[in-house]
Short mmCIF file of C-alpha atoms in Angstrom, two decimals:
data_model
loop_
_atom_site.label_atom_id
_atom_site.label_comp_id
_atom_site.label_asym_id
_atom_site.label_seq_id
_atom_site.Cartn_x
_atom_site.Cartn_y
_atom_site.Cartn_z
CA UNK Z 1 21.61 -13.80 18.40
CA UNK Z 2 22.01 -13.25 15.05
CA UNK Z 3 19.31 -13.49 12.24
CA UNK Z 4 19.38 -15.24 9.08
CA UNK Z 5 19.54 -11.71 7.98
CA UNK Z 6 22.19 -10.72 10.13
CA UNK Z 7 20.18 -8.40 12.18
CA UNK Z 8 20.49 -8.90 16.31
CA UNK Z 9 16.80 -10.23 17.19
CA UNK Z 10 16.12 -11.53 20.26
CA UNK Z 11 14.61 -14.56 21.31
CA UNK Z 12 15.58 -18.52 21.87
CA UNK Z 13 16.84 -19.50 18.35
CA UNK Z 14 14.32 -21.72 17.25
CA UNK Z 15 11.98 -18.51 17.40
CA UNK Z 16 14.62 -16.55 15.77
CA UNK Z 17 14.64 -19.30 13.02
CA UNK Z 18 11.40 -19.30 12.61
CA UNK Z 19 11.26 -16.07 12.54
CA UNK Z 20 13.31 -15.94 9.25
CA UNK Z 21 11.22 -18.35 7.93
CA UNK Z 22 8.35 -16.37 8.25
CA UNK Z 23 9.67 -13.19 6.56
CA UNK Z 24 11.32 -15.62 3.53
CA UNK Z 25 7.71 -17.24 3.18
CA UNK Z 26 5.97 -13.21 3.41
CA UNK Z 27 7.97 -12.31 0.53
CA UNK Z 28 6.57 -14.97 -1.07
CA UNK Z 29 3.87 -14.30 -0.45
CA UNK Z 30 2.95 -17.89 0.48
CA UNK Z 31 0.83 -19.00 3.09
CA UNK Z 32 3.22 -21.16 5.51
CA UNK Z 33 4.39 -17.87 6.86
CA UNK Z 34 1.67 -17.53 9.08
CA UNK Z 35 2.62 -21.25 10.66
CA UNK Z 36 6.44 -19.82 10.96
CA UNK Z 37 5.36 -17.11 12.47
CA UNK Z 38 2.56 -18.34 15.07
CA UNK Z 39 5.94 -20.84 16.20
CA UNK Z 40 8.05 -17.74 16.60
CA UNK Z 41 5.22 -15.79 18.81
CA UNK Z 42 5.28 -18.89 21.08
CA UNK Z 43 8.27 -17.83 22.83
CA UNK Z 44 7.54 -14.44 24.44
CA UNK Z 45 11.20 -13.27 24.13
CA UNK Z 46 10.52 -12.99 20.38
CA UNK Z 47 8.79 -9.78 20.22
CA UNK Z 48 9.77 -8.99 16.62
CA UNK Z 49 8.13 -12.07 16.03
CA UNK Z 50 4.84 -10.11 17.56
CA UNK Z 51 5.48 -7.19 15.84
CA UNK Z 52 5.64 -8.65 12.73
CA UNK Z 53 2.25 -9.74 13.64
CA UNK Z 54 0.82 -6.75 14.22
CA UNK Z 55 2.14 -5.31 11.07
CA UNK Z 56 0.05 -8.37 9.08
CA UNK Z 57 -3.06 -7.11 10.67
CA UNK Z 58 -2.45 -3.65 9.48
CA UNK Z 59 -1.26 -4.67 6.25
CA UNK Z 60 -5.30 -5.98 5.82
CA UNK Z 61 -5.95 -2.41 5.51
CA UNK Z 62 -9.05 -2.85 7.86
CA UNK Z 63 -9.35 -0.80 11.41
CA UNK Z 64 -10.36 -4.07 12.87
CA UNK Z 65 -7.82 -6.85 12.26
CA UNK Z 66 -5.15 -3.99 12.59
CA UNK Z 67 -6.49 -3.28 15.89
CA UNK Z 68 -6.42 -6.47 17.01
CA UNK Z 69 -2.93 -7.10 15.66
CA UNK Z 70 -1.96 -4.31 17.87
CA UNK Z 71 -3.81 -5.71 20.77
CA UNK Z 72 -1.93 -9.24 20.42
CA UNK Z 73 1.15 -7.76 20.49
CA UNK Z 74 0.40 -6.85 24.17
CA UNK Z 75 2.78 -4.62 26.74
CA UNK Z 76 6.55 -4.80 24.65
CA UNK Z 77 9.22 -3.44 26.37
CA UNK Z 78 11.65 -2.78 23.97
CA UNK Z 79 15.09 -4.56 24.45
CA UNK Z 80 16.82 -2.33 21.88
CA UNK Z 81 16.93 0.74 19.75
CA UNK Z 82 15.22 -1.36 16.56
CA UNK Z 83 12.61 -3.23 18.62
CA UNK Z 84 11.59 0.86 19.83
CA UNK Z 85 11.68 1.92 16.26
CA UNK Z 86 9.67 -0.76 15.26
CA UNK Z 87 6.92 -0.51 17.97
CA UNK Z 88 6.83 3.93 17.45
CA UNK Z 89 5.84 2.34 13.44
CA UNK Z 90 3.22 0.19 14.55
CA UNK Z 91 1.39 2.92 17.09
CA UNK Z 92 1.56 5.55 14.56
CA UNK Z 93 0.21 3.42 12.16
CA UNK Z 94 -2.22 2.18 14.11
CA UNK Z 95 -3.24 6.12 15.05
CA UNK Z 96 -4.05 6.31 11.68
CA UNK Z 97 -1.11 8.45 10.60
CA UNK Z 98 0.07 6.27 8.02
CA UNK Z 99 2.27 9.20 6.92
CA UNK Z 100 3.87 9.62 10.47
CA UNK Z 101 4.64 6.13 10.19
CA UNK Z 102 6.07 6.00 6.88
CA UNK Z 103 8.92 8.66 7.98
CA UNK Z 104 9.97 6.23 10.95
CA UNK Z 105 10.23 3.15 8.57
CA UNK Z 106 12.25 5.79 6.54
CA UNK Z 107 14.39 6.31 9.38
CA UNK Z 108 14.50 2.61 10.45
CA UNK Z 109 15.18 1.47 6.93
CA UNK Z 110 18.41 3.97 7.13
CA UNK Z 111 19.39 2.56 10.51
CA UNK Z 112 18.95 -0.97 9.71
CA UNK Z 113 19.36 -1.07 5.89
CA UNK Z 114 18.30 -4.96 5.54
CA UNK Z 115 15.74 -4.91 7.72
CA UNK Z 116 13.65 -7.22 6.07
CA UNK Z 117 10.37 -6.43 8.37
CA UNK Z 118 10.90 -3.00 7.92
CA UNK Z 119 10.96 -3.32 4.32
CA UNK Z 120 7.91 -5.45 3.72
CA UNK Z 121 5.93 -3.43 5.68
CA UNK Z 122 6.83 0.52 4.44
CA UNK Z 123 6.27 -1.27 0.58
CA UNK Z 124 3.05 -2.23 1.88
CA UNK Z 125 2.47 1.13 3.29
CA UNK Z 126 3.74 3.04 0.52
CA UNK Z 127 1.23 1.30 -1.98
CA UNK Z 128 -1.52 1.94 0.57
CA UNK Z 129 -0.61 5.72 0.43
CA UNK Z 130 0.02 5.68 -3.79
CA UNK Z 131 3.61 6.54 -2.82
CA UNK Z 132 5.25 5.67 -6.44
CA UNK Z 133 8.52 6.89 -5.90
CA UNK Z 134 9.19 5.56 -2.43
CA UNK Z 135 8.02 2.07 -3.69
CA UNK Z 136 10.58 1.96 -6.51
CA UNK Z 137 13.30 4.04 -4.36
CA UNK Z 138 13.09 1.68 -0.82
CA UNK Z 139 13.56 -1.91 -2.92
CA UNK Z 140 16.07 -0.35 -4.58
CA UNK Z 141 18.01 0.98 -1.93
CA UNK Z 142 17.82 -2.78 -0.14
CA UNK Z 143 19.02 -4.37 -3.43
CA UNK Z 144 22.12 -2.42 -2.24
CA UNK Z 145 22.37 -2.98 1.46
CA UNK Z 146 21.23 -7.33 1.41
CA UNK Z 147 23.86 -9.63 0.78
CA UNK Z 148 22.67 -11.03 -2.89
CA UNK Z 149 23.77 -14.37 -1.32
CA UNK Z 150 20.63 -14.44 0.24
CA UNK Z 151 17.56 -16.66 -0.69
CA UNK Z 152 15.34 -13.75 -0.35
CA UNK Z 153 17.41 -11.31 -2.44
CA UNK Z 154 15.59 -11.76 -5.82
CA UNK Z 155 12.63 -11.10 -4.68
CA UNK Z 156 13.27 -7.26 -4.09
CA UNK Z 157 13.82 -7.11 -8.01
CA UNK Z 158 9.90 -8.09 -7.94
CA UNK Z 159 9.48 -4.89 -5.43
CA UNK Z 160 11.41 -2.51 -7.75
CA UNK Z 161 9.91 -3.38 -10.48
CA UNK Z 162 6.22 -3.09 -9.09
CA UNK Z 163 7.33 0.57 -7.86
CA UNK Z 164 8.71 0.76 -11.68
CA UNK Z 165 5.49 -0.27 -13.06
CA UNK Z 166 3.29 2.47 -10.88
CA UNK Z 167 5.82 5.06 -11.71
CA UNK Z 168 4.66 4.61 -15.83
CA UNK Z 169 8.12 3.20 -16.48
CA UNK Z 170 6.67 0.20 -18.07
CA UNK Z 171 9.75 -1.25 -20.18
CA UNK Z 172 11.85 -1.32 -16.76
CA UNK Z 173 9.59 -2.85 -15.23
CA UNK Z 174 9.37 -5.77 -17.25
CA UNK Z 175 13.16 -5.94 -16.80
CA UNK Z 176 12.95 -6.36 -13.46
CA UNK Z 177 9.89 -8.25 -12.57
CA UNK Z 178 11.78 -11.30 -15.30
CA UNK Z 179 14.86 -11.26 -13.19
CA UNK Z 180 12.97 -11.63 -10.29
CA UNK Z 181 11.25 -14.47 -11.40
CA UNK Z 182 14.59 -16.03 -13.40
CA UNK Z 183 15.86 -16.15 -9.46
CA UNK Z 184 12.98 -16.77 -7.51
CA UNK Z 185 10.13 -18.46 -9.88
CA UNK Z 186 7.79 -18.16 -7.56
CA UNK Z 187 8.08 -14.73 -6.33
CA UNK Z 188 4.42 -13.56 -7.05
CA UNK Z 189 4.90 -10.20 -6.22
CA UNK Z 190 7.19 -9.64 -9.01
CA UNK Z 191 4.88 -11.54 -11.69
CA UNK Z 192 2.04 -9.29 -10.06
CA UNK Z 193 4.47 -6.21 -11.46
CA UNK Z 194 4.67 -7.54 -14.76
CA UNK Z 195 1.01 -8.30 -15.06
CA UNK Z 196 0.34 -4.59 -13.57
CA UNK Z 197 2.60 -3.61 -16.51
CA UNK Z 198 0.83 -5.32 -19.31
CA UNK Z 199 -2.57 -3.99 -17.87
CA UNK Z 200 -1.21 -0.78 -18.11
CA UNK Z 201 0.29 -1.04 -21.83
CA UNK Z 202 -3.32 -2.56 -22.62
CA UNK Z 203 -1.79 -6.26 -23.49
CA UNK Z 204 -4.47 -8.59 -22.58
CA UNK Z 205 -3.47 -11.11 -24.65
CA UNK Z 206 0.21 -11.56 -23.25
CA UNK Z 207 -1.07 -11.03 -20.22
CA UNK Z 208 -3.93 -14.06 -20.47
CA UNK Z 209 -0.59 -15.95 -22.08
CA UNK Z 210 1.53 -15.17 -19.06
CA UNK Z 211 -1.07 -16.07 -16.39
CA UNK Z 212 -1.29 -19.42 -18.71
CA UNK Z 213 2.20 -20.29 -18.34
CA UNK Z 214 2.76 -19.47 -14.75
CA UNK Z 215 -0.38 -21.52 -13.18
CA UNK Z 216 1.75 -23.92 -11.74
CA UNK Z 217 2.82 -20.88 -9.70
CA UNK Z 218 0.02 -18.98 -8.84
CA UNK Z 219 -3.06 -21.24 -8.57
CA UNK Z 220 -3.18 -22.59 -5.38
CA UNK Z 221 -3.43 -20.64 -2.18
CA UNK Z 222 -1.48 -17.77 -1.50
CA UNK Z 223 -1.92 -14.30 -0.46
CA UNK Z 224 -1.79 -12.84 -3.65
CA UNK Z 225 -4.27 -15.49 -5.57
CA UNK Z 226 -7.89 -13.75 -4.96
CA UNK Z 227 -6.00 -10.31 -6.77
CA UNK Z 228 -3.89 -12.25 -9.46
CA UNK Z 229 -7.63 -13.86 -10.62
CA UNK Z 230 -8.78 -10.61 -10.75
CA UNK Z 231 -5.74 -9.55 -13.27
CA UNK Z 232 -7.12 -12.43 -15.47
CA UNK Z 233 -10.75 -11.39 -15.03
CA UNK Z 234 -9.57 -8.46 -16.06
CA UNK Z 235 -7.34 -9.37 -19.10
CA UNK Z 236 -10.54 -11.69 -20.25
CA UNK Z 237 -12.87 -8.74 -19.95
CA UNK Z 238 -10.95 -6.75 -22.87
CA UNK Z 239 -9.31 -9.97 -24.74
CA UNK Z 240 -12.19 -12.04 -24.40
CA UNK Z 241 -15.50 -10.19 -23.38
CA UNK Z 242 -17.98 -10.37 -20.45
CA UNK Z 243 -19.05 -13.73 -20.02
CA UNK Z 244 -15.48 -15.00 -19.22
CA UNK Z 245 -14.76 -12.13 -17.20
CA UNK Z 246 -17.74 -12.70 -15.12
CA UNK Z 247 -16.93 -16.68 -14.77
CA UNK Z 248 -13.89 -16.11 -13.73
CA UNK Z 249 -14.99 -13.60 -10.96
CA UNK Z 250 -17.50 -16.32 -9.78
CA UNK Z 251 -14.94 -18.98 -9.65
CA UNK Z 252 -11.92 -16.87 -8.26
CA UNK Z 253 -12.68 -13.68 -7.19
CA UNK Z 254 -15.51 -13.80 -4.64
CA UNK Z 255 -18.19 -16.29 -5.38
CA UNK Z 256 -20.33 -14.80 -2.46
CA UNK Z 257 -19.22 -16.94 0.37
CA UNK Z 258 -18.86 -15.97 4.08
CA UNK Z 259 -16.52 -14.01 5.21
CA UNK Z 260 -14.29 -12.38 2.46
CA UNK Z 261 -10.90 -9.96 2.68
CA UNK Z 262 -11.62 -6.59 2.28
CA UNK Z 263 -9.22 -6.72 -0.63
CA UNK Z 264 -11.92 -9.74 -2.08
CA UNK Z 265 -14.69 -7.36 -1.81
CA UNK Z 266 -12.11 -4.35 -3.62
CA UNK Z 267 -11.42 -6.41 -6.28
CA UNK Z 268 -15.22 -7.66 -6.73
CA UNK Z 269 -15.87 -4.41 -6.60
CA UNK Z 270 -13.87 -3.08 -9.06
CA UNK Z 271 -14.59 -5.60 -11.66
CA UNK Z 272 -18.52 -5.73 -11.67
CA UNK Z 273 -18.11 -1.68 -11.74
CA UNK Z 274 -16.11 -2.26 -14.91
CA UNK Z 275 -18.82 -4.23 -15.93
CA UNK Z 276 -21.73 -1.91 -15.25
CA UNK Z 277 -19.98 0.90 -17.31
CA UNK Z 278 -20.39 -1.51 -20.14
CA UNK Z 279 -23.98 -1.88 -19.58
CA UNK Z 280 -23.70 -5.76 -18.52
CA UNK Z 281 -25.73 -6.40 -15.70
CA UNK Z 282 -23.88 -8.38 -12.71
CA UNK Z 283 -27.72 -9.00 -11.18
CA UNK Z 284 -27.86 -10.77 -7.45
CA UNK Z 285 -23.63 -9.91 -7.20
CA UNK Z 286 -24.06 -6.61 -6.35
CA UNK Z 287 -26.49 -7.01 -3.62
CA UNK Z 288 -24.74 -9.71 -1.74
CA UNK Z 289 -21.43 -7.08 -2.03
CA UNK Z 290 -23.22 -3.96 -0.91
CA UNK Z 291 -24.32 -6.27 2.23
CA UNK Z 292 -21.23 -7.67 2.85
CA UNK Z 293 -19.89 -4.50 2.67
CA UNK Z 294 -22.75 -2.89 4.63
CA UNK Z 295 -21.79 -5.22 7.39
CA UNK Z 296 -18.03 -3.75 7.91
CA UNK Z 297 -18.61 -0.12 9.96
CA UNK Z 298 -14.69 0.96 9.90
CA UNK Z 299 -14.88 4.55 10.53
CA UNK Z 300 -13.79 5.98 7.70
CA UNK Z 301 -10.32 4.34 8.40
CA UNK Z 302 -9.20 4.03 4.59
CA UNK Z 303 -10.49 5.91 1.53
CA UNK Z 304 -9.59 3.20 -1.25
CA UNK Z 305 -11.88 0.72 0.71
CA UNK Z 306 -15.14 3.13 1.20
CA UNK Z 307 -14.42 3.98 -2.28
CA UNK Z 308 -15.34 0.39 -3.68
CA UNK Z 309 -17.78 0.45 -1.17
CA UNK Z 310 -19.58 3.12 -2.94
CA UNK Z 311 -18.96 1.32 -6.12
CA UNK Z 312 -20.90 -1.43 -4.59
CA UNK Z 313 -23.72 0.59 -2.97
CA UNK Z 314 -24.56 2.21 -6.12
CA UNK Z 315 -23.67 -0.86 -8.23
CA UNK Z 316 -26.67 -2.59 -6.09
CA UNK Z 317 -28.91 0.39 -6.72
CA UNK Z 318 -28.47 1.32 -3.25
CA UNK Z 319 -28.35 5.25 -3.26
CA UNK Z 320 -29.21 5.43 0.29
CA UNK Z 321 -26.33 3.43 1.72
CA UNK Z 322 -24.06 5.47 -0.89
CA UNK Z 323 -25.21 8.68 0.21
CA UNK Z 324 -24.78 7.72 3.56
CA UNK Z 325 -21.57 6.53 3.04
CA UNK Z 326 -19.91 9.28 1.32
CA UNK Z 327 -21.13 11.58 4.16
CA UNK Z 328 -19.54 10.03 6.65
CA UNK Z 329 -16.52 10.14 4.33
CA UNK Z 330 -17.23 14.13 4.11
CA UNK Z 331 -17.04 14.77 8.28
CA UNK Z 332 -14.09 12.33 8.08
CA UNK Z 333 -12.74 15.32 5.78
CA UNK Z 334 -13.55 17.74 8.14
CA UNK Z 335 -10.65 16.05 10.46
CA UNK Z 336 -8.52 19.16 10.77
CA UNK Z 337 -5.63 16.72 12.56
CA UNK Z 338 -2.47 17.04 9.70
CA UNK Z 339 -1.56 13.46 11.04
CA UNK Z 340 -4.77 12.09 10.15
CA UNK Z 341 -3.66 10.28 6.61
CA UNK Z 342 -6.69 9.36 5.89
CA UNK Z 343 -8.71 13.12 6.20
CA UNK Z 344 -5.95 14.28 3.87
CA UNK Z 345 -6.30 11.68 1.21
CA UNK Z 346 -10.29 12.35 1.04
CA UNK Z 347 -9.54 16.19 0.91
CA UNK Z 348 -7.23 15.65 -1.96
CA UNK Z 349 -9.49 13.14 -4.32
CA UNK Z 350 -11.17 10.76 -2.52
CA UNK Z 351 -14.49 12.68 -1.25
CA UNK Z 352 -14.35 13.98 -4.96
CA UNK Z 353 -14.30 10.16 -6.41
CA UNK Z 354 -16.84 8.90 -4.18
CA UNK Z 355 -19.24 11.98 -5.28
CA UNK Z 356 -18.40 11.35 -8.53
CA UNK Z 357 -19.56 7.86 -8.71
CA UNK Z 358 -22.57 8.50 -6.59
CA UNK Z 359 -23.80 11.32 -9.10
CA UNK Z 360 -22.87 8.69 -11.68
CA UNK Z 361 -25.18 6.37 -10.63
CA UNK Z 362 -27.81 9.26 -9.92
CA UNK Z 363 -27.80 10.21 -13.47
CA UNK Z 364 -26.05 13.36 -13.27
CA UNK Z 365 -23.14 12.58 -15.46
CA UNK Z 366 -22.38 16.46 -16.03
CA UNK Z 367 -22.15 16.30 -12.35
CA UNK Z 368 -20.03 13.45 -12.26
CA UNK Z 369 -17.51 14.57 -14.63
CA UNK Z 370 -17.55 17.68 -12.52
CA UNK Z 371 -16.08 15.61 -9.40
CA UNK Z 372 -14.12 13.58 -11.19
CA UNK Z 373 -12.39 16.02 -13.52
CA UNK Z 374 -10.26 17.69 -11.36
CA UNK Z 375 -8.88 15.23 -9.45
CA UNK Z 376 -8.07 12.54 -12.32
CA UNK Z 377 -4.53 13.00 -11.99
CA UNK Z 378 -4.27 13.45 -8.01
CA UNK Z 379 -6.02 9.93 -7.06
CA UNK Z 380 -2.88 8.23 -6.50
CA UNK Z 381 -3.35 9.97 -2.65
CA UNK Z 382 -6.43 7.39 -2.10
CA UNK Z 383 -3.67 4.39 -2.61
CA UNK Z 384 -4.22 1.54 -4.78
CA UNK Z 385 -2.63 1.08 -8.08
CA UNK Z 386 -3.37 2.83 -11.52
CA UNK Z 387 -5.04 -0.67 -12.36
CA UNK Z 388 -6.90 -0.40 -9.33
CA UNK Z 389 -7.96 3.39 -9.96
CA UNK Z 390 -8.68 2.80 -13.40
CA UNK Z 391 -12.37 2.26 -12.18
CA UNK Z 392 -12.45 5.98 -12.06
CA UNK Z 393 -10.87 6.99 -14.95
CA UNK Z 394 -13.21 4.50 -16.36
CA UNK Z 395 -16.03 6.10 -15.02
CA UNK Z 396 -14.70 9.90 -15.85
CA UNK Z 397 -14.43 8.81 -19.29
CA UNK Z 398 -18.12 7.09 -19.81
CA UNK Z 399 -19.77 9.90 -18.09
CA UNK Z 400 -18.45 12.36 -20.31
CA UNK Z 401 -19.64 10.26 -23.35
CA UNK Z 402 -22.96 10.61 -21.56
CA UNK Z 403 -23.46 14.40 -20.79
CA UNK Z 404 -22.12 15.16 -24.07
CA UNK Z 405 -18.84 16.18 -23.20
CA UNK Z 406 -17.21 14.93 -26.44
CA UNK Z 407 -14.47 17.37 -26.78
CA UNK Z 408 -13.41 16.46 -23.13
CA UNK Z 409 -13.89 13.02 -24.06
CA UNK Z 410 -11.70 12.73 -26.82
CA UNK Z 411 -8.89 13.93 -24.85
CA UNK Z 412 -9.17 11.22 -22.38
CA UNK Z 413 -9.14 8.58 -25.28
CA UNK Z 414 -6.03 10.01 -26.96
CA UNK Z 415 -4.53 9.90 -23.36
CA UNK Z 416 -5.61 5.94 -23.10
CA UNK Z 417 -4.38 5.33 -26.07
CA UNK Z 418 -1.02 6.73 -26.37
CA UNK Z 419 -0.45 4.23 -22.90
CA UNK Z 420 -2.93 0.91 -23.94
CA UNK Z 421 -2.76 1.42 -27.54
CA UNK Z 422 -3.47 -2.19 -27.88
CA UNK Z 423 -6.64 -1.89 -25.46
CA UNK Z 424 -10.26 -3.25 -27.19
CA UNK Z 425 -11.93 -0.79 -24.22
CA UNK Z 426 -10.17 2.10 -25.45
CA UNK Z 427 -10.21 2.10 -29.14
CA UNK Z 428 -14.13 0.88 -28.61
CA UNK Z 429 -14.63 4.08 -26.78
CA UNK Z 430 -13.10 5.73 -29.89
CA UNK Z 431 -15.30 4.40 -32.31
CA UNK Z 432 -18.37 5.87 -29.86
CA UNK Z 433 -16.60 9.30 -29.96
CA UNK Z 434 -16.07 8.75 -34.06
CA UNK Z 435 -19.91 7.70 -34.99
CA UNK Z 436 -21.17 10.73 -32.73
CA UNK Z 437 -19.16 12.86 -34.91
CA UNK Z 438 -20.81 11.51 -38.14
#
């Protein structure tokens, strides 16, 4: 039968209701999709309903819960030529070439242009990979091929304008993330691309005021509220200082209980790092992250999250587990597979970031800068966001205060500013630069 989408899906049509419901309730981002979708699993003729599944655990960006997404979705035969193009995606992600499986969501996407699984899951992969231009282009191709009658529809203005946002096109962004949330208030996607784009233009302020405004919309449980406390942690740390920023990681972020997201202990991470470079001291934080991290042994499956893992080893004091660490990310390197996404992404700037932090938190900031220098504008290929990966350029830019560096310093001030001329981090790092000068 037909889906709410218009797509042929098989399975009895409660299932491929619920089914629907799901996706609509995933691009919200809102919790009830999992209760949608667990109903459309039930009936075993549903397997989009399974595969859709296994994307989710994938989507965690952990080797395990992917794995075991995989694993649930047991022995599919395909019924049809999308159900086949959809399983191909989910092996070759699950392989661990993330780029191999891009290129069949590329080809599914131009097969079945409102796919709405399809979609969801390549803009997940494409921000995974730091893919900029395919996660403006793929939204914007759908805003073409769905029927705008749709209930779902404004929420792939929130998509485009996220893509917008990571390509530096800031203004157009904005645009799009506000007619988003004129059709869909409470798409959080798209208010998570115009917070990205206030971060970026250094607006802490309106972006404190816009988190303000919009609690009734984000504060409760969804999948995005861990990360959009973060954005306000973050916001607080330049509008506001320390002390807030640090409150409002306890009480939103990861207060230190059991079991955390890997994406909880990314953002943790990426905060207290923040912190550190400030010279505020985080104390017991860090140790209870580098053990929680300490605990998850995933292979070297995904450079962003071994890189806050480092952060967190070294933000503990715990050289040893860093060094470690970053040599198992160096033989992961060594992969000479081209379909190993992850081995290419380390090659290109992630072995280089983690050794950068590490001989950050050695003392070696001449070394650091070293590492870090070359690759500042290539660590888009370790994924994340430019938010996200600001933790770097954060730490390029303090370590060349440190070894004296000035000159090279200066530089990457002027660059901050001319995007964040409105940032308190930036224009303090300025005054630094100005009374070393004197």
């Amino acid at each position: 039968m037909k889906d709410r989408f218009g797509l042929e899906t098989r399975g009895d049509p409660k299932a491929v209701e619920a089914l629907g419901e799901a996706v609509a309730a995933l691009y919200a981002m809102q919790p009830e999709a999992m209760g949608f979708l667990k109903a459309a699993a039930a009936d075993p003729d549903c397997a989009l309903a399974r595969m859709l599944g296994a994307y989710l655990g994938l989507m965690s960006s952990e080797r395990g819960p992917g794995a075991a997404g995989v694993k649930r979705m047991g022995e599919i035969t395909p019924a049809d030529a999308r159900e086949a193009a959809h399983l191909a995606a989910i092996r070759t992600w699950a392989a661990g070439d993330w780029a191999g499986a891009s290129r069949r969501l590329d080809s599914l996407l131009e097969a079945w242009p409102s796919d709405p699984i399809a979609l969801n899951a390549a803009h997940q992969l494409d921000f995974f990979m730091g893919d900029a231009e395919r996660l403006r282009s793929r939204p914007t191709e759908a805003l073409q091929a769905w029927d705008p009658t749709d209930p779902a529809y404004p929420y792939l203005s929130g998509m485009q304008a996220f893509g917008l946002e990571e390509l530096g096109d800031y203004p157009a962004a904005e645009i799009a993330a506000r007619r988003a949330l004129d059709g869909a208030p409470r798409d959080v996607w798209a208010q998570h691309a115009l917070v990205h784009a206030l971060e970026m233009q250094g607006r802490s302020q309106s972006g404190l005021d816009l988190l303000d405004a919009r609690r009734p919309h984000w504060a409760h449980d969804h999948f995005l509220k861990v990360h959009t406390s973060w954005h306000a942690a973050l916001f607080a740390l330049e509008a506001d200082g320390p002390d807030r920023a640090l409150a409002l990681h306890d009480a939103t972020v990861w207060d230190g209980g059991p079991d955390p997201l890997a994406m909880t202990l990314i953002d943790s991470a990426g905060l207290l790092w923040r912190l550190k470079l400030d010279g505020v001291e985080a104390g017991g934080r860090w140790d209870r992250l580098s053990d929680e991290w300490a605990l998850r042994d995933e292979g070297a499956w995904y450079a962003f999250n071994d890189l806050h893992a480092v952060l967190a080893h070294c933000g503990a004091g715990r050289l040893d587990r860093a060094r470690t660490l970053v040599d198992r990310m160096a033989g992961a390197a060594a992969n000479p597979d081209p379909a190993a996404t992850n081995a290419q992404a380390l090659r290109a700037a992630g072995l280089a970031a983690a050794r950068g932090v590490l001989a950050f938190a050695e003392g070696d900031f001449s070394a650091s800068v070293a590492f870090l220098a070359p690759v500042r504008r290539q660590m888009s290929v370790f994924g994340g966001s430019h938010a996200q990966r600001d933790a770097w350029q954060r730490t390029l830019l303090v370590a060349a205060l440190r070894s004296g560096e000035t000159g090279f310093a200066r530089v990457l001030v002027r660059e901050r500013l001319a995007e964040r001329p409105e940032s308190p981090w930036s224009q303090a790092r300025l005054s630094e630069l100005d009374a070393l000068s004197r």
